[in-house]
Every structure is written in C-alpha cells, then in structure tokens.
Coordinates of C-alpha atoms in Angstrom, one line a residue:
Chain B
Q1 CA -82.6 16.8 -122.0
T2 CA -79.5 18.8 -121.2
V3 CA -78.6 21.5 -123.8
V4 CA -75.1 23.0 -123.8
T5 CA -74.9 26.4 -125.6
Q6 CA -72.1 28.0 -127.6
E7 CA -72.0 31.2 -129.6
P8 CA -72.9 31.4 -133.3
P9 CA -70.1 32.1 -135.8
F10 CA -67.5 34.5 -134.5
S11 CA -64.7 36.4 -136.0
V12 CA -61.5 37.9 -134.6
S13 CA -58.6 39.9 -136.1
P14 CA -55.1 38.4 -136.2
G15 CA -53.5 39.3 -132.9
G16 CA -56.8 40.0 -131.3
T17 CA -58.3 38.5 -128.2
V18 CA -61.5 36.5 -128.3
T19 CA -63.5 34.7 -125.6
L20 CA -65.9 31.8 -126.4
T21 CA -68.4 30.6 -123.9
C22 CA -70.1 27.4 -123.0
G23 CA -73.3 27.5 -121.0
L24 CA -76.3 25.4 -119.9
R25 CA -79.7 26.3 -121.2
S26 CA -81.0 25.5 -117.7
G27 CA -78.6 26.2 -114.9
S28 CA -75.0 27.4 -114.4
V29 CA -71.7 25.8 -115.4
S30 CA -69.3 25.1 -112.5
T31 CA -66.0 23.4 -112.1
N32 CA -68.0 20.3 -111.2
N33 CA -69.0 20.0 -114.9
H34 CA -65.3 19.6 -115.7
P35 CA -65.5 21.7 -118.9
S36 CA -63.1 20.9 -121.7
W37 CA -62.5 22.5 -125.0
Y38 CA -61.6 21.1 -128.4
R39 CA -60.5 22.5 -131.8
Q40 CA -61.4 20.9 -135.0
T41 CA -60.4 21.7 -138.6
P42 CA -62.2 20.2 -141.6
G43 CA -61.6 16.6 -142.2
Q44 CA -59.6 16.2 -138.9
A45 CA -60.4 14.7 -135.6
P46 CA -60.9 17.1 -132.7
R47 CA -57.9 18.1 -130.6
T48 CA -58.0 18.7 -126.9
L49 CA -57.1 22.3 -125.9
I50 CA -58.3 22.7 -122.3
Y51 CA -59.6 20.3 -119.7
N52 CA -61.0 20.5 -116.1
T53 CA -61.9 24.1 -116.7
D54 CA -58.4 25.6 -117.0
I55 CA -55.7 23.0 -117.6
R56 CA -53.9 23.2 -121.0
S57 CA -53.4 20.0 -122.7
S58 CA -49.9 18.9 -123.6
G59 CA -48.4 21.0 -126.4
V60 CA -51.2 23.6 -126.4
P61 CA -49.8 27.2 -126.7
D62 CA -50.3 29.4 -123.7
R63 CA -52.4 31.9 -125.7
F64 CA -55.3 29.5 -125.0
S65 CA -56.7 29.7 -121.5
G66 CA -59.9 28.4 -119.8
S67 CA -62.0 29.8 -117.0
I68 CA -65.4 30.1 -115.5
L69 CA -67.0 33.5 -116.3
G70 CA -70.2 34.1 -114.5
N71 CA -72.4 31.1 -115.1
K72 CA -70.5 29.8 -118.1
A73 CA -67.2 28.1 -119.0
A74 CA -65.0 30.2 -121.2
L75 CA -62.1 29.7 -123.6
T76 CA -60.0 32.8 -124.3
I77 CA -57.5 33.1 -127.1
T78 CA -55.1 35.9 -126.6
G79 CA -53.2 37.0 -129.7
A80 CA -55.2 34.9 -132.3
Q81 CA -53.3 33.5 -135.1
A82 CA -54.4 32.4 -138.6
E83 CA -54.1 28.8 -137.6
D84 CA -56.8 29.3 -134.9
D85 CA -59.4 29.6 -137.7
S86 CA -61.4 26.5 -136.7
D87 CA -64.4 25.1 -135.1
Y88 CA -64.4 25.0 -131.3
Y89 CA -66.4 22.7 -129.1
C90 CA -66.9 22.5 -125.4
V91 CA -68.2 19.5 -123.5
L92 CA -69.6 19.3 -120.0
Y93 CA -69.9 16.4 -117.6
V94 CA -73.5 17.0 -116.8
S95 CA -74.3 13.9 -114.6
S96 CA -72.9 10.6 -113.7
Y97 CA -71.4 9.0 -116.8
N98 CA -72.9 11.5 -119.1
W99 CA -71.1 14.1 -121.3
V100 CA -72.9 16.6 -123.5
F101 CA -71.2 18.7 -126.2
G102 CA -72.1 22.2 -127.2
G103 CA -73.1 22.8 -130.8
G104 CA -69.7 24.4 -131.5
T105 CA -68.6 27.8 -132.6
R106 CA -67.0 28.6 -135.9
L107 CA -64.2 31.0 -135.4
T108 CA -62.8 33.0 -138.3
V109 CA -59.5 34.8 -138.1
L110 CA -59.4 37.7 -140.5
Chain E
E1 CA -47.2 7.5 -129.0
V2 CA -50.8 6.6 -128.2
Q3 CA -52.8 5.8 -131.3
L4 CA -56.4 4.7 -131.9
V5 CA -57.5 3.4 -135.3
E6 CA -61.2 3.0 -136.0
S7 CA -62.6 0.7 -138.7
G8 CA -65.8 -1.0 -139.7
G9 CA -67.7 1.9 -141.1
D10 CA -69.8 1.2 -144.2
L11 CA -72.9 2.0 -146.2
I12 CA -75.8 0.1 -144.5
Q13 CA -79.5 0.0 -145.0
P14 CA -82.0 1.4 -142.4
G15 CA -82.7 -1.3 -139.8
G16 CA -79.3 -2.9 -140.3
S17 CA -76.5 -3.6 -137.9
L18 CA -72.8 -2.8 -137.9
R19 CA -69.8 -3.3 -135.6
L20 CA -67.2 -0.7 -135.4
S21 CA -63.7 -1.4 -134.0
C22 CA -61.2 0.8 -132.2
A23 CA -57.8 -0.7 -132.1
G24 CA -55.2 0.8 -129.7
S25 CA -51.5 0.9 -130.1
A26 CA -48.7 2.0 -127.7
F27 CA -51.0 1.5 -124.8
I28 CA -53.2 -1.2 -123.2
V29 CA -56.8 -0.5 -124.1
S30 CA -58.1 -2.3 -121.0
S31 CA -56.2 0.2 -118.8
K32 CA -58.0 3.2 -120.2
H33 CA -61.6 4.6 -120.3
V34 CA -62.6 4.6 -123.9
S35 CA -65.4 6.7 -125.3
W36 CA -67.3 6.8 -128.6
V37 CA -68.2 10.1 -130.1
R38 CA -69.9 10.8 -133.4
Q39 CA -70.3 13.7 -135.8
A40 CA -73.1 13.9 -138.4
P41 CA -72.1 15.6 -141.7
G42 CA -71.8 19.3 -141.1
K43 CA -72.9 19.0 -137.5
G44 CA -71.4 19.0 -134.1
L45 CA -70.0 16.3 -131.8
E46 CA -72.1 13.9 -129.8
W47 CA -70.9 11.7 -127.0
L48 CA -72.3 8.2 -127.3
S49 CA -70.8 5.8 -124.8
I50 CA -67.9 4.9 -122.5
I51 CA -66.3 1.6 -121.3
Y52 CA -64.4 1.6 -118.1
P53 CA -61.3 -0.5 -117.4
A54 CA -63.4 -2.8 -115.2
G55 CA -65.8 -3.3 -118.0
S56 CA -68.7 -1.1 -116.9
T57 CA -70.5 0.6 -119.8
Y58 CA -72.6 3.7 -120.1
Y59 CA -74.6 5.3 -122.9
A60 CA -76.2 8.5 -124.0
D61 CA -80.0 8.3 -123.8
S62 CA -80.1 8.9 -127.6
V63 CA -78.5 5.5 -128.3
K64 CA -79.3 3.4 -125.1
G65 CA -80.8 0.1 -126.1
R66 CA -79.6 0.3 -129.7
F67 CA -75.8 0.6 -129.4
S68 CA -73.6 -1.5 -127.2
V69 CA -69.9 -1.2 -126.4
S70 CA -67.5 -4.1 -125.6
R71 CA -63.9 -4.9 -125.5
D72 CA -61.6 -7.7 -126.6
D73 CA -58.5 -7.5 -124.4
P74 CA -56.2 -9.9 -126.3
K75 CA -56.9 -7.9 -129.5
N76 CA -56.5 -4.6 -127.6
T77 CA -59.7 -3.4 -129.3
V78 CA -62.9 -1.8 -128.2
F79 CA -66.1 -2.4 -130.3
L80 CA -69.3 -0.4 -130.8
Q81 CA -72.2 -2.5 -132.0
L82 CA -74.8 -0.4 -133.8
D83 CA -78.3 -2.0 -134.2
S84 CA -81.6 -0.8 -135.7
L85 CA -79.7 1.8 -137.6
R86 CA -81.6 4.9 -138.8
A87 CA -80.7 7.6 -141.4
E88 CA -79.9 10.0 -138.5
D89 CA -77.1 7.6 -137.4
T90 CA -75.2 8.6 -140.5
A91 CA -72.0 10.1 -139.1
M92 CA -68.3 9.9 -138.6
Y93 CA -67.7 7.7 -135.5
Y94 CA -64.6 8.4 -133.4
C95 CA -63.2 6.6 -130.4
A96 CA -61.2 8.5 -127.8
T97 CA -59.4 7.7 -124.6
T98 CA -61.0 9.4 -121.7
A99 CA -59.2 10.7 -118.7
D100 CA -59.8 13.5 -116.2
Y101 CA -63.3 13.9 -117.7
R102 CA -61.8 14.9 -121.1
F103 CA -61.4 13.1 -124.4
E104 CA -57.6 12.9 -124.6
F105 CA -56.5 11.0 -127.6
W106 CA -58.7 10.6 -130.7
G107 CA -58.7 8.2 -133.6
Q108 CA -59.3 9.5 -137.2
G109 CA -62.8 8.1 -137.3
T110 CA -64.8 5.7 -139.4
L111 CA -67.8 6.7 -141.6
V112 CA -71.2 5.1 -141.2
T113 CA -73.8 5.9 -143.9
V114 CA -77.3 4.7 -143.3
S115 CA -79.3 4.8 -146.6
S116 CA -81.4 2.7 -148.8

C-alpha cells in the first residue's frame, strides 16, 4: 500500500514564507508522479493550486509555487496571507490509473 | 463555466446500496475524464475511481469490487454505485474532472452516512 506523507499542523506569520512537502513513505517523488496541490477550507470543496509539479492553476496567485525538493514535492507560499489559513493536500499519480492523496497539512497563518 | 453537481447521498444501513450522481453543465461529460474522491468526516481526501471518455474505468484497491462507476451520456451524468456499504464508507463524496493528472473542477459533494 502506497503512503503519501505530509507535515503535521504548521504555522506561518503573515507575510512569511512556508514550504509544505509531499513524500512517499517508500521511495522518492519525481515529476513522473505528476504532483498536484489543493487547498480546502471548512465546508468547501478542494481547489486546485498547482499541478504537474509546478504549473499554477488558472487564477492562483503567484505567491504559490511548486517544485521538487530532494526526494519530495514541495509547495511554497511566499508572503502568506490570512486567507491562506487552510488545509493543504497533495496527490501523487503513483501507478497506472492510481492516485494517492497525502493526509493533508493544516496551515495556520498567525 | 464548468460545473458539476453531485446528488444521491443519504443515510443508509450497513450492507445497503446507493447510487450517486454527478451531473455536468457547460461541458460534455463524455469528453472528460471524471473521478470520484471522498472525504470522511474530519479526515483527508481519498481518490476512489475514474471513468475515461472511452468508458474505461479504474478503481482504488480499497473500493474495487464494491463500487462501480458508469455514465449516461444523454443525461450528461456520471454515476457511482456503492454496494455492501460499511460504516467506514461514511463520507462526503465529490466528483471532479480530471486532466493533466490533476483534479481540475470539483462539485460541492454529496454526503453518505452509513449507520444503523
């Protein structure tokens, strides 16, 4: 069973920079896993932020960026704003026709 | 504007069955890959299944054999049939268009509660 890992709850100060990561319990994440990132606020459906590692979805502010850092996918928020206080999920394409989500990271902006 | 609307969620007893619907508007459902994703209360997201434009279907191991996805093209709707339901299937069920390996447009979800 493939397990995708994300950080436990995290906090960042307004205007600060934070990097969230997305890894595999066994193995390394590469661009072949087509990592994508989603933000979700309570009671709402997720919203796509980043796909195919580093492509911003339409309408997503440029303070959000994606990359591969070492053996993990990464989501960096540069200049965090109050509205970024949310849950963040990554998902990896781990094998043919099979996606696995990470457990999510609760980001607090304060 | 692409929209998806889920329906069919309900309170159902363990062992029961339910069919969820995902109706598309402003796009042709059969032209898109459409996935189902669920989220148990207070928990994370879980990918369940996908249907391709050609009709091929694929499932997560956790639901293979119990859930099945289908499509009704004249109704522009994708369905998820849930059988042999268990308490751990209690969740909000979302459908989402899937392109470039990401879940692009999401519906607002429909709630399934499995309880006696």
